[in-house]
Amino acid sequence: MNSQVAKTGVTGRYHILDGLRGVAAIMVILYHFGEGFATSAIDQWVNHGYLAVDFFFVLSGFVLGYAYDTRWKCKGGNITPCNFMLRRVIRLHPMVFAGVALGIISFIIQGCVKWDGTPSSCLSIVLCTLLGLFCMPCIPGSYPEIRGNGEMFPLNGPTWSLFFEYIGSLLYAFLLHRLSNKALTVVVLVSAAGLSMWAFGDMSGAYSIGSGWTLADYGFFGGFFRLLFSFSVGLLMSRVIHTHHIPGAFWIAAIVICALLSVPYITLVPGEKSVLNACYDLLCTLIVFPAVVWIGACGVTTDAVSTKICSFLGSISYPIYVVHYPAMYLYYWWVWNNGITVTQALPVMGAILVGSVVVAYLFLRFYDLPLRRYLTTRFGR
């Protein structure tokens, strides 16, 4: 069976892949809850939750390749690099603006101070805001880096992956879509080697690939290799894979994702970092995540309920990823400043999780979709 059969209805959307994106986004929230109580990368809850970003990048390459690879002007279509990038800006940037706005509110509630209690000036906040609105990173230790812990985007930390998503879109628009399958395979292999060197070289300090959110300590290169491999392998898969019907594909893939991201830090000596964790990260990223995307592409939703569940999870996956972290800043501030225990924090975690879903849906329904429709009508055709 070819990939055409794995789609649902006339929309040509992979509904199961939409649903898996939502599952991974929720796992990211659970991972961030654990940061409030972790003392290092070794004792973090949902320890490998950072790998959800790599899964997102594989999905992005696969979906963009499926949607656009035969539509480029150089291949007889009507899409140019500028057309494509305009579409990507319309798709991504409304929620970037929303994330910055929520980040400002969160920072004001915290008292406009860095994590060490040092006040941040109004000018530094304005500069940080302007950089955030244009998805431009702050240099660690610079004046606009208002939280003082090296974040590329101090008002909304997860924006770092959107920064790399834009880099991936630019690479695809101006280079990758032109490459033959053989040339793209070379890109996949070279980026896999670079990512492996990063992991085994302990560049993150914990034998993991969980880096990219900061420009310090070569973090940019870790994030770039994560993007380049995962995006490229997803793009290559969209061109070459042959799908076969897999019953229960959504549930199989969702369970695999949740299990993989929940595995504790891999080490033989409790409390000590280990190269075994790098092996695990690379196994997930280089092999398992592409396989999970293939499984998701092989399945179909067989009833209206499952289709709606997958569509809902897919629809809120991007908004929930953007809107949840400003609440996390307040959560960390509350936990660290008041000596809150895990038991005391559980009701707040539940409220944040449910609240993030609700807020994400409201932003999607009343802000993101209407604005994107207007911008597409006004500029995107």
Coordinates of C-alpha atoms in Angstrom, one line a residue:
M1 CA 0.0 0.0 0.0
N2 CA 1.4 3.4 -0.9
S3 CA 1.4 6.5 1.3
Q4 CA -1.8 7.8 -0.4
V5 CA -3.8 5.1 1.5
A6 CA -2.4 6.2 4.8
K7 CA -4.1 9.5 4.6
T8 CA -7.6 10.2 5.9
G9 CA -10.4 11.6 3.8
V10 CA -9.9 14.2 1.1
T11 CA -7.9 16.6 3.2
G12 CA -4.7 14.6 2.6
R13 CA -3.7 15.0 6.3
Y14 CA -2.0 12.3 8.3
H15 CA -4.4 12.5 11.3
I16 CA -2.4 10.0 13.3
L17 CA 0.8 12.1 13.0
D18 CA -1.2 15.1 14.1
G19 CA -2.3 13.1 17.2
L20 CA 1.3 11.9 17.9
R21 CA 2.5 15.5 17.8
G22 CA 0.0 16.4 20.5
V23 CA 1.0 13.4 22.7
A24 CA 4.7 14.5 22.5
A25 CA 3.7 18.1 23.4
I26 CA 2.0 16.9 26.5
M27 CA 5.0 14.8 27.5
V28 CA 7.1 18.0 27.2
I29 CA 4.9 19.7 29.8
L30 CA 5.4 16.7 32.1
Y31 CA 9.2 16.9 31.5
H32 CA 9.1 20.6 32.5
F33 CA 7.3 19.9 35.7
G34 CA 10.2 17.8 36.8
E35 CA 12.7 20.6 36.3
G36 CA 11.2 22.2 39.4
F37 CA 12.6 19.4 41.5
A38 CA 15.6 18.1 39.6
T39 CA 19.1 18.8 40.8
S40 CA 20.7 17.8 37.5
A41 CA 20.0 16.1 34.2
I42 CA 20.5 12.7 35.9
D43 CA 17.5 12.9 38.3
Q44 CA 15.0 14.7 36.1
W45 CA 11.4 13.3 35.8
V46 CA 10.3 12.1 32.4
N47 CA 14.0 12.2 31.9
H48 CA 14.2 12.1 28.2
G49 CA 11.4 14.5 27.5
Y50 CA 13.8 16.7 25.7
L51 CA 13.8 14.2 22.9
A52 CA 10.3 15.2 21.9
V53 CA 11.9 18.1 20.1
D54 CA 13.8 15.7 17.8
F55 CA 10.5 13.9 17.2
F56 CA 8.9 17.2 16.2
F57 CA 11.7 17.9 13.8
V58 CA 11.3 14.5 12.1
L59 CA 7.6 15.1 11.8
S60 CA 8.2 18.6 10.4
G61 CA 10.6 17.3 7.7
F62 CA 8.2 14.5 6.8
V63 CA 5.0 16.7 6.6
L64 CA 6.7 19.5 4.7
G65 CA 8.3 17.1 2.3
Y66 CA 4.9 15.4 1.6
A67 CA 3.1 18.8 1.2
Y68 CA 5.6 20.7 -0.9
D69 CA 8.3 18.5 -2.4
T70 CA 6.6 18.2 -5.8
R71 CA 5.3 21.8 -5.9
W72 CA 8.5 23.8 -6.3
K73 CA 8.8 26.0 -9.3
C74 CA 12.0 24.3 -10.3
K75 CA 10.0 21.0 -10.5
G76 CA 7.2 22.4 -12.5
G77 CA 5.1 23.7 -9.7
N78 CA 4.3 27.2 -8.5
I79 CA 6.0 27.5 -5.1
T80 CA 9.2 29.6 -4.8
P81 CA 11.4 29.9 -1.7
C82 CA 9.9 33.3 -0.8
N83 CA 6.3 31.9 -1.2
F84 CA 7.2 29.0 1.0
M85 CA 8.9 31.1 3.7
L86 CA 5.9 33.5 3.8
R87 CA 3.6 30.5 4.4
R88 CA 5.9 29.3 7.2
V89 CA 5.9 32.8 8.8
I90 CA 2.1 32.9 8.6
R91 CA 1.9 29.4 10.2
L92 CA 4.4 29.9 13.0
H93 CA 4.7 33.6 13.9
P94 CA 1.2 34.5 15.3
M95 CA 1.9 32.1 18.2
V96 CA 5.4 33.4 18.6
F97 CA 3.9 36.8 19.3
A98 CA 1.4 35.3 21.8
G99 CA 4.3 33.5 23.5
V100 CA 6.2 36.7 23.9
A101 CA 3.1 38.5 25.3
L102 CA 2.5 35.7 27.9
G103 CA 6.2 35.7 28.7
I104 CA 6.1 39.4 29.5
I105 CA 3.1 39.0 31.8
S106 CA 4.8 36.1 33.6
F107 CA 8.0 38.1 34.0
I108 CA 6.2 41.1 35.4
I109 CA 4.3 38.9 37.9
Q110 CA 7.7 37.6 39.1
G111 CA 8.9 41.1 39.8
C112 CA 11.0 41.7 36.7
V113 CA 14.1 40.1 38.3
K114 CA 16.6 37.5 37.3
W115 CA 16.7 34.1 38.9
D116 CA 19.4 35.4 41.3
G117 CA 17.1 38.3 42.4
T118 CA 18.9 41.0 40.4
P119 CA 16.4 43.5 38.9
S120 CA 16.2 43.7 35.1
S121 CA 15.9 47.2 33.7
C122 CA 13.0 48.4 31.5
L123 CA 15.3 48.8 28.6
S124 CA 16.6 45.3 28.8
I125 CA 13.0 44.0 28.9
V126 CA 12.1 46.1 25.8
L127 CA 15.2 44.8 23.9
C128 CA 14.4 41.2 24.9
T129 CA 10.8 41.7 23.8
L130 CA 11.9 43.0 20.4
L131 CA 14.3 40.1 19.8
G132 CA 11.6 37.7 20.9
L133 CA 9.0 39.2 18.5
F134 CA 11.5 38.6 15.6
C135 CA 12.5 35.2 16.9
M136 CA 16.0 36.4 17.3
P137 CA 18.1 34.8 20.2
C138 CA 19.6 36.7 23.1
I139 CA 23.4 36.2 23.6
P140 CA 24.0 34.7 27.1
G141 CA 25.2 37.4 29.5
S142 CA 24.1 40.2 27.2
Y143 CA 21.9 43.1 28.3
P144 CA 18.6 41.6 26.9
E145 CA 19.2 38.2 28.5
I146 CA 16.9 39.2 31.3
R147 CA 16.7 36.0 33.3
G148 CA 20.4 35.4 33.7
N149 CA 20.5 31.7 33.0
G150 CA 21.6 31.6 29.4
E151 CA 18.3 31.1 27.6
M152 CA 18.2 32.1 24.0
F153 CA 14.6 33.3 24.5
P154 CA 14.2 34.4 28.2
L155 CA 10.5 35.4 27.8
N156 CA 9.5 31.9 26.5
G157 CA 12.3 29.3 26.6
P158 CA 10.8 26.7 24.2
T159 CA 11.0 29.3 21.4
W160 CA 14.5 28.1 20.8
S161 CA 13.1 25.1 18.9
L162 CA 11.0 27.4 16.8
F163 CA 14.2 29.3 16.0
F164 CA 15.7 26.1 14.7
E165 CA 12.4 25.3 12.9
Y166 CA 12.9 28.5 11.0
I167 CA 16.4 27.5 10.2
G168 CA 15.1 24.1 8.9
S169 CA 12.5 25.9 6.8
L170 CA 15.2 28.1 5.2
L171 CA 17.4 25.2 4.5
Y172 CA 14.5 23.4 2.9
A173 CA 13.4 26.4 0.9
F174 CA 16.7 27.3 -0.6
L175 CA 18.7 24.0 -0.6
L176 CA 17.2 20.7 0.6
H177 CA 14.3 20.5 -1.8
R178 CA 16.7 20.7 -4.7
L179 CA 18.8 17.8 -3.5
S180 CA 18.4 14.3 -5.1
N181 CA 17.7 11.4 -2.7
K182 CA 21.3 10.4 -2.8
A183 CA 22.5 13.8 -1.9
L184 CA 19.9 14.1 0.8
T185 CA 21.1 10.7 2.2
V186 CA 24.6 12.1 2.5
V187 CA 23.2 15.1 4.5
V188 CA 21.4 12.6 6.8
L189 CA 24.6 10.5 7.3
V190 CA 26.8 13.5 7.9
S191 CA 24.4 15.1 10.4
A192 CA 24.0 11.8 12.1
A193 CA 27.8 11.6 12.5
G194 CA 27.8 15.2 13.9
L195 CA 25.1 14.5 16.3
S196 CA 26.9 11.3 17.5
M197 CA 30.1 13.3 18.0
W198 CA 28.1 15.8 20.1
A199 CA 26.6 13.1 22.3
F200 CA 29.7 10.9 22.8
G201 CA 31.9 14.0 23.3
D202 CA 29.8 14.9 26.3
M203 CA 29.3 18.4 25.0
S204 CA 26.1 18.9 26.9
G205 CA 27.8 17.8 30.2
A206 CA 25.5 14.9 30.7
Y207 CA 26.1 12.6 27.7
S208 CA 22.8 13.6 26.2
I209 CA 21.7 15.5 23.1
G210 CA 19.4 17.7 25.3
S211 CA 21.0 20.9 24.2
G212 CA 20.2 23.8 21.9
W213 CA 18.2 26.1 24.2
T214 CA 21.3 28.3 24.9
L215 CA 24.0 29.7 22.7
A216 CA 26.6 29.2 25.5
D217 CA 29.0 26.2 25.6
Y218 CA 28.5 25.4 21.9
G219 CA 24.8 24.7 22.5
F220 CA 23.9 26.1 19.1
F221 CA 25.8 23.3 17.4
G222 CA 24.0 20.7 19.4
G223 CA 20.6 22.2 18.4
F224 CA 21.7 22.5 14.8
F225 CA 22.7 18.9 14.5
R226 CA 19.5 17.8 16.2
L227 CA 17.5 19.8 13.6
L228 CA 19.6 18.9 10.6
F229 CA 19.5 15.1 11.1
S230 CA 15.8 14.9 12.2
F231 CA 14.5 17.3 9.6
S232 CA 16.5 15.7 6.8
V233 CA 15.6 12.1 7.6
G234 CA 11.9 13.1 7.8
L235 CA 12.2 14.8 4.4
L236 CA 13.9 11.7 2.9
M237 CA 11.3 9.4 4.4
S238 CA 8.5 11.5 2.7
R239 CA 10.1 10.7 -0.6
V240 CA 11.1 7.0 -0.3
I241 CA 9.0 5.1 2.2
H242 CA 6.3 2.7 1.3
T243 CA 3.6 2.3 3.9
H244 CA 1.7 -0.8 4.9
H245 CA -1.5 -0.9 6.9
I246 CA -0.8 -1.2 10.6
P247 CA -3.9 -1.7 12.8
G248 CA -3.8 0.4 16.0
A249 CA -0.9 2.5 14.7
F250 CA -1.8 5.6 16.8
W251 CA -1.9 3.7 20.1
I252 CA 1.2 1.7 19.3
A253 CA 3.2 4.9 18.3
A254 CA 1.8 6.9 21.2
I255 CA 2.7 4.3 23.8
V256 CA 6.2 4.0 22.3
I257 CA 6.7 7.8 22.5
C258 CA 5.5 8.0 26.1
A259 CA 7.7 5.1 27.1
L260 CA 10.8 6.4 25.4
L261 CA 10.5 9.9 26.8
S262 CA 9.8 8.5 30.4
V263 CA 12.9 6.3 30.6
P264 CA 15.2 7.4 33.5
Y265 CA 18.7 8.5 32.9
I266 CA 20.7 5.5 31.6
T267 CA 23.7 4.7 33.9
L268 CA 25.3 1.8 35.6
V269 CA 26.3 3.9 38.6
P270 CA 23.3 5.7 40.2
G271 CA 23.8 9.5 40.3
E272 CA 26.7 9.5 37.8
K273 CA 26.7 10.5 34.2
S274 CA 27.3 7.7 31.6
V275 CA 28.0 7.3 28.0
L276 CA 25.2 4.8 27.9
N277 CA 22.7 7.7 28.0
A278 CA 24.3 9.0 24.9
C279 CA 23.7 5.6 23.3
Y280 CA 20.1 5.7 24.3
D281 CA 19.5 9.2 23.0
L282 CA 21.1 8.3 19.6
L283 CA 19.1 5.1 19.4
C284 CA 15.9 7.0 19.8
T285 CA 16.8 9.9 17.5
L286 CA 18.5 8.0 14.7
I287 CA 16.4 4.9 14.5
V288 CA 13.3 4.8 16.7
F289 CA 11.7 8.2 16.0
P290 CA 11.8 7.7 12.2
A291 CA 10.3 4.3 12.7
V292 CA 7.5 5.8 14.8
V293 CA 6.8 8.3 12.1
W294 CA 6.6 5.5 9.6
I295 CA 4.2 3.6 11.9
G296 CA 2.0 6.7 12.2
A297 CA 2.0 7.2 8.5
C298 CA 0.9 3.6 8.0
G299 CA -2.2 3.9 10.1
V300 CA -5.6 5.4 9.5
T301 CA -8.2 6.6 11.9
T302 CA -11.2 4.3 11.5
D303 CA -14.0 6.2 13.1
A304 CA -15.1 9.8 13.7
V305 CA -14.2 9.8 17.4
S306 CA -10.5 8.8 16.9
T307 CA -10.2 11.2 14.0
K308 CA -11.5 14.0 16.2
I309 CA -9.1 13.1 19.0
C310 CA -6.1 13.0 16.8
S311 CA -7.2 16.3 15.1
F312 CA -7.7 18.0 18.4
L313 CA -4.3 16.8 19.8
G314 CA -2.7 18.0 16.6
S315 CA -4.4 21.3 16.6
I316 CA -3.4 22.2 20.1
S317 CA 0.1 20.7 19.9
Y318 CA 1.8 23.9 18.7
P319 CA -0.3 26.4 20.8
I320 CA 0.2 24.3 24.0
Y321 CA 3.9 24.1 23.4
V322 CA 4.1 27.9 23.2
V323 CA 1.7 28.9 25.9
H324 CA 2.6 26.5 28.7
Y325 CA 6.1 27.7 29.6
P326 CA 5.3 31.2 30.9
A327 CA 3.2 29.4 33.5
M328 CA 6.2 27.2 34.2
Y329 CA 8.3 30.2 35.1
L330 CA 5.7 31.1 37.8
Y331 CA 5.6 27.4 38.9
Y332 CA 9.4 27.3 39.3
W333 CA 9.4 30.7 41.1
W334 CA 6.8 29.4 43.5
V335 CA 8.5 26.0 44.1
W336 CA 12.0 27.3 44.6
N337 CA 11.1 30.3 46.7
N338 CA 8.8 28.5 49.1
G339 CA 10.4 25.1 49.5
I340 CA 7.4 23.3 48.0
T341 CA 7.3 19.5 48.1
V342 CA 6.3 17.3 45.2
T343 CA 3.1 16.4 47.1
Q344 CA 2.2 20.0 47.6
A345 CA 2.9 20.8 43.9
L346 CA 0.8 18.0 42.4
P347 CA -2.5 20.0 42.4
V348 CA -0.8 23.0 40.8
M349 CA 0.8 20.7 38.2
G350 CA -2.7 19.4 37.4
A351 CA -4.1 22.9 37.1
I352 CA -1.3 24.0 34.8
L353 CA -1.7 21.0 32.6
V354 CA -5.5 21.5 32.2
G355 CA -5.1 25.3 32.1
S356 CA -2.5 25.0 29.3
V357 CA -4.9 22.8 27.2
V358 CA -7.7 25.3 27.7
V359 CA -5.6 28.4 27.0
A360 CA -4.0 26.7 24.0
Y361 CA -7.5 25.9 22.6
L362 CA -8.7 29.5 23.2
F363 CA -5.7 31.0 21.5
L364 CA -6.1 28.5 18.6
R365 CA -9.8 29.2 18.2
F366 CA -10.0 33.0 18.7
Y367 CA -6.5 34.2 17.7
D368 CA -4.3 31.9 15.8
L369 CA -6.7 30.4 13.2
P370 CA -8.5 33.7 12.5
L371 CA -5.2 35.6 12.1
R372 CA -3.7 33.0 9.9
R373 CA -6.8 33.0 7.7
Y374 CA -6.6 36.7 7.4
L375 CA -2.9 36.7 6.6
T376 CA -3.3 33.9 4.1
T377 CA -6.1 35.7 2.3
R378 CA -4.2 39.0 2.4
F379 CA -0.6 37.9 1.7
G380 CA -0.3 34.2 1.2
R381 CA -1.9 33.4 -2.1

